[in-house]
XYZ file of C-alpha atoms in Angstrom:
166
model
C 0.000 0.000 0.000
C 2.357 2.936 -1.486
C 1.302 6.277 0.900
C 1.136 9.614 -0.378
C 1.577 12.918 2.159
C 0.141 16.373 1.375
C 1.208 19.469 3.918
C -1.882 20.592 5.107
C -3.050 22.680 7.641
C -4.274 21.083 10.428
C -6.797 23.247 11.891
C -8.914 23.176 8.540
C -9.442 19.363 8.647
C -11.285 19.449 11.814
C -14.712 17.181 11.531
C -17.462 19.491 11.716
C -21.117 17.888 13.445
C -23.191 19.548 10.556
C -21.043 17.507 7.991
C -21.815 14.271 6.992
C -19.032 11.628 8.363
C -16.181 11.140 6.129
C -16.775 14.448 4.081
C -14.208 17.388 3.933
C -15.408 20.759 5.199
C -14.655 23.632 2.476
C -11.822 25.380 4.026
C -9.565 22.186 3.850
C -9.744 22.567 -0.538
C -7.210 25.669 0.982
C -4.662 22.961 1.030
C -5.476 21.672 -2.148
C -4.951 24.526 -4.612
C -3.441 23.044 -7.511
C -1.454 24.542 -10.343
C -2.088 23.871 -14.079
C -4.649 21.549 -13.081
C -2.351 19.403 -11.066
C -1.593 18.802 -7.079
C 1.978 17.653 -5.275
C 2.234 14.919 -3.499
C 5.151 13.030 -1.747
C 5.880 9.323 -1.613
C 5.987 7.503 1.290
C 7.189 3.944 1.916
C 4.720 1.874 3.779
C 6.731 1.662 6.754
C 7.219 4.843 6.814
C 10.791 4.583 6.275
C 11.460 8.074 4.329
C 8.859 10.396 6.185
C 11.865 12.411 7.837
C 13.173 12.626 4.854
C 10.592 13.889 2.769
C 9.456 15.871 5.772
C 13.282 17.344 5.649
C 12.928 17.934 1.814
C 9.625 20.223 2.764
C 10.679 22.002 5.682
C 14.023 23.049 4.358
C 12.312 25.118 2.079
C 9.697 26.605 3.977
C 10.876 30.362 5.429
C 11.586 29.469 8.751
C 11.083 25.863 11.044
C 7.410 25.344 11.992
C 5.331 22.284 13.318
C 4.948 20.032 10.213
C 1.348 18.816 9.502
C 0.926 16.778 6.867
C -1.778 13.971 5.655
C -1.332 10.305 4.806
C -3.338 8.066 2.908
C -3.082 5.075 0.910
C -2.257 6.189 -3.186
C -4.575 3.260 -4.141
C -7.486 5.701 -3.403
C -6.500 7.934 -6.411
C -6.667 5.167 -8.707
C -9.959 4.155 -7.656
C -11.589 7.479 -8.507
C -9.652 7.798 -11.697
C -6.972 10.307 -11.039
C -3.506 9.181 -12.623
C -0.268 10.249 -10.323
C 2.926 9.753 -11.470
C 6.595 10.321 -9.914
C 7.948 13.678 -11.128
C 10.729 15.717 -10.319
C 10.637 18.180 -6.986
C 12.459 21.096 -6.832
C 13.153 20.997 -2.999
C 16.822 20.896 -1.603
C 16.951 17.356 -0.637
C 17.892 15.562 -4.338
C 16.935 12.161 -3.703
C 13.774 13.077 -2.418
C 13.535 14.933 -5.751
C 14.129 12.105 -8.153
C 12.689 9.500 -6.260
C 9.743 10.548 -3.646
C 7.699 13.512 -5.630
C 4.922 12.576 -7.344
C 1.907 14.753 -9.349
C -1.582 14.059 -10.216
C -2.630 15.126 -13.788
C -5.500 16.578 -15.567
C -7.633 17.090 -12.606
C -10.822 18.182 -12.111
C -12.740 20.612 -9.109
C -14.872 17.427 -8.490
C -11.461 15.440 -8.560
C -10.297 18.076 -5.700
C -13.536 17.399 -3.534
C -13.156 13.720 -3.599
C -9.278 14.139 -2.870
C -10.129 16.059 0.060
C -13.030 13.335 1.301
C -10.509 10.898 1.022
C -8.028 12.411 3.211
C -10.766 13.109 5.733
C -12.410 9.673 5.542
C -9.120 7.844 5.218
C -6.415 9.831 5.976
C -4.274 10.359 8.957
C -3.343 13.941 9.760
C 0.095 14.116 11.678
C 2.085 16.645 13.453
C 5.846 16.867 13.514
C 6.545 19.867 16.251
C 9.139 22.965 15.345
C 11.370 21.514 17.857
C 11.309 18.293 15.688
C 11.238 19.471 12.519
C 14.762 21.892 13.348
C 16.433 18.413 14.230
C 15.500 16.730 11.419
C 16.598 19.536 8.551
C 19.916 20.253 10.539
C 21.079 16.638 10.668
C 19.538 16.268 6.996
C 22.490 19.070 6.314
C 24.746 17.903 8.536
C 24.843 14.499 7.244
C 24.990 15.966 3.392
C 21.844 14.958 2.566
C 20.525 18.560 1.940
C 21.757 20.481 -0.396
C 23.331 23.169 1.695
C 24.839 26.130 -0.301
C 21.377 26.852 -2.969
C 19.629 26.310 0.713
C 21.956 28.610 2.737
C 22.103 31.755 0.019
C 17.948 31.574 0.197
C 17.973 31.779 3.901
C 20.836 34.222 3.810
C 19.030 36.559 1.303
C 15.932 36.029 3.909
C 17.958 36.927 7.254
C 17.505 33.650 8.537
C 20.170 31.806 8.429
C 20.291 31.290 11.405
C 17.967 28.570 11.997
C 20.147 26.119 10.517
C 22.470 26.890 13.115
């Protein structure tokens, strides 16, 4: 059962007692904007093996270290309501995670969106990593070489905050 994660954020997922079980309430489509008719997602083996990585790959990019959430659910779901996702190539920091863990849906749909965003709810897990975490796991991503530190260090530099890696 190949997983796929989406960043989300967490306090738009909440299950609302109006809203029929399993169904997505409107504000979480806010993490589901996609671009050219197409939404990110990121691989994750089954036993979970890469999440810190990926999760590294994410956060090292993001402007400064926050709590991580993200959602999990089984890729086989996709398949079953006819949206196609195939590996692509990222563009965060962390190059294997590039090649090998980023995937993109194609050709989709608002009604394809909706039923992304029920599935998630219905079958999902939504996980946080906390700040405290996610710092640890982007500094010994660098550390151990992983990360590719000078693109990574210039962008933070240009932004002031360099020192987070620190």
């Amino acid at each position: 059962m190949p997983l796929l994660l989406r960043t989300i954020a967490r306090s738009r997922w909440y299950e609302e007692p109006w809203l029929e079980e399993g169904k997505a309430p409107a504000s979480a489509l806010g993490d589901l904007r996609p671009k050219e008719n197409k939404l990110s997602f990121w691989h994750v083996e089954d036993d979970k093996s890469n999440l810190h990585q990926v999760v590294s790959a994410i956060a090292a990019g993001r402007e400064s270290p926050t709590h991580f959430d993200y959602a999990l659910f089984d890729q086989t779901l996709l398949t079953k309501i006819g949206v196609r996702i195939k590996q692509t190539a990222g563009d965060s920091f962390h190059k294997e995670a590039d090649e090998y863990w980023h995937h993109d849906t194609a050709k989709l749909s608002a009604e394809n969106v909706a039923q992304i965003a029920n599935i998630i709810m219905e079958h999902g897990t939504r996980e946080r990593i906390w700040k405290r975490e996610v710092t640890r796991l982007v500094k010994q991503a660098v550390t151990s070489g992983i990360i590719d530190v000078n693109p990574l260090k210039d962008r933070l530099k240009q932004k002031g905050l360099l020192n987070w890696l620190e």
